[in-house]
């Protein structure tokens, strides 16, 4: 275990487009890497932005896997991605 520096997407008044794209990419990566993966708690508080300066592309990671499961369908995974897009305003 190590401490990771960053801030949740809830700290933004408006999430910048590159950060929003990184958050969605991170969720899609989880769905691709773990068959049936569902996070189960799609909220901006559960996405950590590690870098959002103009010098580097933003990197996002998901946190709080207390409601996660590995029994979701592709349709449910897409529903989580749609829910995230709605929260991000994209």
PDB file of C-alpha atoms in Angstrom:
ATOM      1  CA  UNK A   1       0.000   0.000   0.000  1.00  0.00           C
ATOM      2  CA  UNK A   2       1.209   3.470  -0.789  1.00  0.00           C
ATOM      3  CA  UNK A   3      -0.175   6.964  -0.580  1.00  0.00           C
ATOM      4  CA  UNK A   4      -1.283   8.388  -3.923  1.00  0.00           C
ATOM      5  CA  UNK A   5      -1.376  12.137  -4.398  1.00  0.00           C
ATOM      6  CA  UNK A   6      -4.326  13.533  -6.285  1.00  0.00           C
ATOM      7  CA  UNK A   7      -7.824  14.867  -5.920  1.00  0.00           C
ATOM      8  CA  UNK A   8     -11.262  13.559  -6.705  1.00  0.00           C
ATOM      9  CA  UNK A   9     -13.240  14.809  -9.668  1.00  0.00           C
ATOM     10  CA  UNK A  10     -15.802  16.158  -7.211  1.00  0.00           C
ATOM     11  CA  UNK A  11     -13.305  18.936  -6.427  1.00  0.00           C
ATOM     12  CA  UNK A  12     -13.808  20.454  -9.897  1.00  0.00           C
ATOM     13  CA  UNK A  13     -16.536  22.978 -10.550  1.00  0.00           C
ATOM     14  CA  UNK A  14     -16.463  21.774 -14.166  1.00  0.00           C
ATOM     15  CA  UNK A  15     -14.373  18.716 -15.050  1.00  0.00           C
ATOM     16  CA  UNK A  16     -11.965  19.588 -17.897  1.00  0.00           C
ATOM     17  CA  UNK A  17     -12.489  17.531 -21.048  1.00  0.00           C
ATOM     18  CA  UNK A  18      -9.072  15.795 -20.891  1.00  0.00           C
ATOM     19  CA  UNK A  19      -9.726  14.761 -17.280  1.00  0.00           C
ATOM     20  CA  UNK A  20     -13.220  13.537 -18.177  1.00  0.00           C
ATOM     21  CA  UNK A  21     -11.759  11.472 -21.031  1.00  0.00           C
ATOM     22  CA  UNK A  22      -9.154   9.977 -18.680  1.00  0.00           C
ATOM     23  CA  UNK A  23     -11.843   9.036 -16.130  1.00  0.00           C
ATOM     24  CA  UNK A  24     -13.948   7.315 -18.772  1.00  0.00           C
ATOM     25  CA  UNK A  25     -10.889   5.543 -20.200  1.00  0.00           C
ATOM     26  CA  UNK A  26     -10.015   4.247 -16.728  1.00  0.00           C
ATOM     27  CA  UNK A  27     -13.525   2.844 -16.238  1.00  0.00           C
ATOM     28  CA  UNK A  28     -13.454   1.221 -19.690  1.00  0.00           C
ATOM     29  CA  UNK A  29     -10.042  -0.294 -18.906  1.00  0.00           C
ATOM     30  CA  UNK A  30     -11.420  -1.909 -15.763  1.00  0.00           C
ATOM     31  CA  UNK A  31     -14.333  -3.378 -17.734  1.00  0.00           C
ATOM     32  CA  UNK A  32     -11.940  -4.759 -20.361  1.00  0.00           C
ATOM     33  CA  UNK A  33      -9.440  -6.143 -17.873  1.00  0.00           C
ATOM     34  CA  UNK A  34     -11.872  -7.849 -15.505  1.00  0.00           C
ATOM     35  CA  UNK A  35     -14.670  -9.873 -17.090  1.00  0.00           C
ATOM     36  CA  UNK A  36     -18.052  -8.743 -15.754  1.00  0.00           C
ATOM     37  CA  UNK A  37     -16.567  -5.886 -13.728  1.00  0.00           C
ATOM     38  CA  UNK A  38     -19.002  -3.334 -12.337  1.00  0.00           C
ATOM     39  CA  UNK A  39     -17.788  -0.566 -10.034  1.00  0.00           C
ATOM     40  CA  UNK A  40     -21.190  -0.269  -8.431  1.00  0.00           C
ATOM     41  CA  UNK A  41     -20.800   3.307  -7.180  1.00  0.00           C
ATOM     42  CA  UNK A  42     -20.372   5.710 -10.087  1.00  0.00           C
ATOM     43  CA  UNK A  43     -19.749   9.088  -8.447  1.00  0.00           C
ATOM     44  CA  UNK A  44     -17.200  11.821  -9.069  1.00  0.00           C
ATOM     45  CA  UNK A  45     -15.954  11.285  -5.503  1.00  0.00           C
ATOM     46  CA  UNK A  46     -14.750   7.823  -6.581  1.00  0.00           C
ATOM     47  CA  UNK A  47     -12.446   9.006  -9.355  1.00  0.00           C
ATOM     48  CA  UNK A  48      -9.003  10.270  -8.411  1.00  0.00           C
ATOM     49  CA  UNK A  49      -7.120  12.558 -10.805  1.00  0.00           C
ATOM     50  CA  UNK A  50      -3.376  12.031 -10.487  1.00  0.00           C
ATOM     51  CA  UNK A  51      -2.146  14.702 -12.932  1.00  0.00           C
ATOM     52  CA  UNK A  52      -4.053  17.505 -14.538  1.00  0.00           C
ATOM     53  CA  UNK A  53      -1.396  20.054 -15.396  1.00  0.00           C
ATOM     54  CA  UNK A  54      -0.898  21.324 -18.912  1.00  0.00           C
ATOM     55  CA  UNK A  55       2.525  19.620 -18.897  1.00  0.00           C
ATOM     56  CA  UNK A  56       1.145  16.089 -18.765  1.00  0.00           C
ATOM     57  CA  UNK A  57      -1.897  14.196 -19.918  1.00  0.00           C
ATOM     58  CA  UNK A  58      -4.241  13.597 -17.003  1.00  0.00           C
ATOM     59  CA  UNK A  59      -4.355  10.190 -15.386  1.00  0.00           C
ATOM     60  CA  UNK A  60      -7.382   9.000 -13.471  1.00  0.00           C
ATOM     61  CA  UNK A  61      -7.943   5.997 -11.278  1.00  0.00           C
ATOM     62  CA  UNK A  62     -11.041   4.613  -9.615  1.00  0.00           C
ATOM     63  CA  UNK A  63     -11.228   4.204  -5.858  1.00  0.00           C
ATOM     64  CA  UNK A  64     -13.714   2.752  -3.364  1.00  0.00           C
ATOM     65  CA  UNK A  65     -14.467  -0.732  -4.659  1.00  0.00           C
ATOM     66  CA  UNK A  66     -16.803  -1.623  -1.782  1.00  0.00           C
ATOM     67  CA  UNK A  67     -19.771  -2.111  -4.136  1.00  0.00           C
ATOM     68  CA  UNK A  68     -17.832  -3.622  -7.032  1.00  0.00           C
ATOM     69  CA  UNK A  69     -18.698  -6.975  -8.533  1.00  0.00           C
ATOM     70  CA  UNK A  70     -17.556  -9.280 -11.298  1.00  0.00           C
ATOM     71  CA  UNK A  71     -20.992 -10.491 -12.330  1.00  0.00           C
ATOM     72  CA  UNK A  72     -22.097  -7.682 -14.625  1.00  0.00           C
ATOM     73  CA  UNK A  73     -23.197  -7.914 -18.213  1.00  0.00           C
ATOM     74  CA  UNK A  74     -21.782  -5.877 -21.071  1.00  0.00           C
ATOM     75  CA  UNK A  75     -25.023  -3.890 -21.024  1.00  0.00           C
ATOM     76  CA  UNK A  76     -24.551  -3.064 -17.316  1.00  0.00           C
ATOM     77  CA  UNK A  77     -20.962  -2.015 -17.979  1.00  0.00           C
ATOM     78  CA  UNK A  78     -22.158   0.308 -20.730  1.00  0.00           C
ATOM     79  CA  UNK A  79     -24.803   1.682 -18.355  1.00  0.00           C
ATOM     80  CA  UNK A  80     -22.065   2.577 -15.837  1.00  0.00           C
ATOM     81  CA  UNK A  81     -20.113   4.335 -18.588  1.00  0.00           C
ATOM     82  CA  UNK A  82     -23.251   6.249 -19.600  1.00  0.00           C
ATOM     83  CA  UNK A  83     -23.845   7.239 -15.971  1.00  0.00           C
ATOM     84  CA  UNK A  84     -20.288   8.554 -15.754  1.00  0.00           C
ATOM     85  CA  UNK A  85     -20.671  10.535 -18.974  1.00  0.00           C
ATOM     86  CA  UNK A  86     -23.816  12.113 -17.567  1.00  0.00           C
ATOM     87  CA  UNK A  87     -21.993  13.130 -14.374  1.00  0.00           C
ATOM     88  CA  UNK A  88     -19.130  14.541 -16.414  1.00  0.00           C
ATOM     89  CA  UNK A  89     -21.459  16.478 -18.677  1.00  0.00           C
ATOM     90  CA  UNK A  90     -20.134  14.818 -21.813  1.00  0.00           C
TER      91      UNK A  90
END
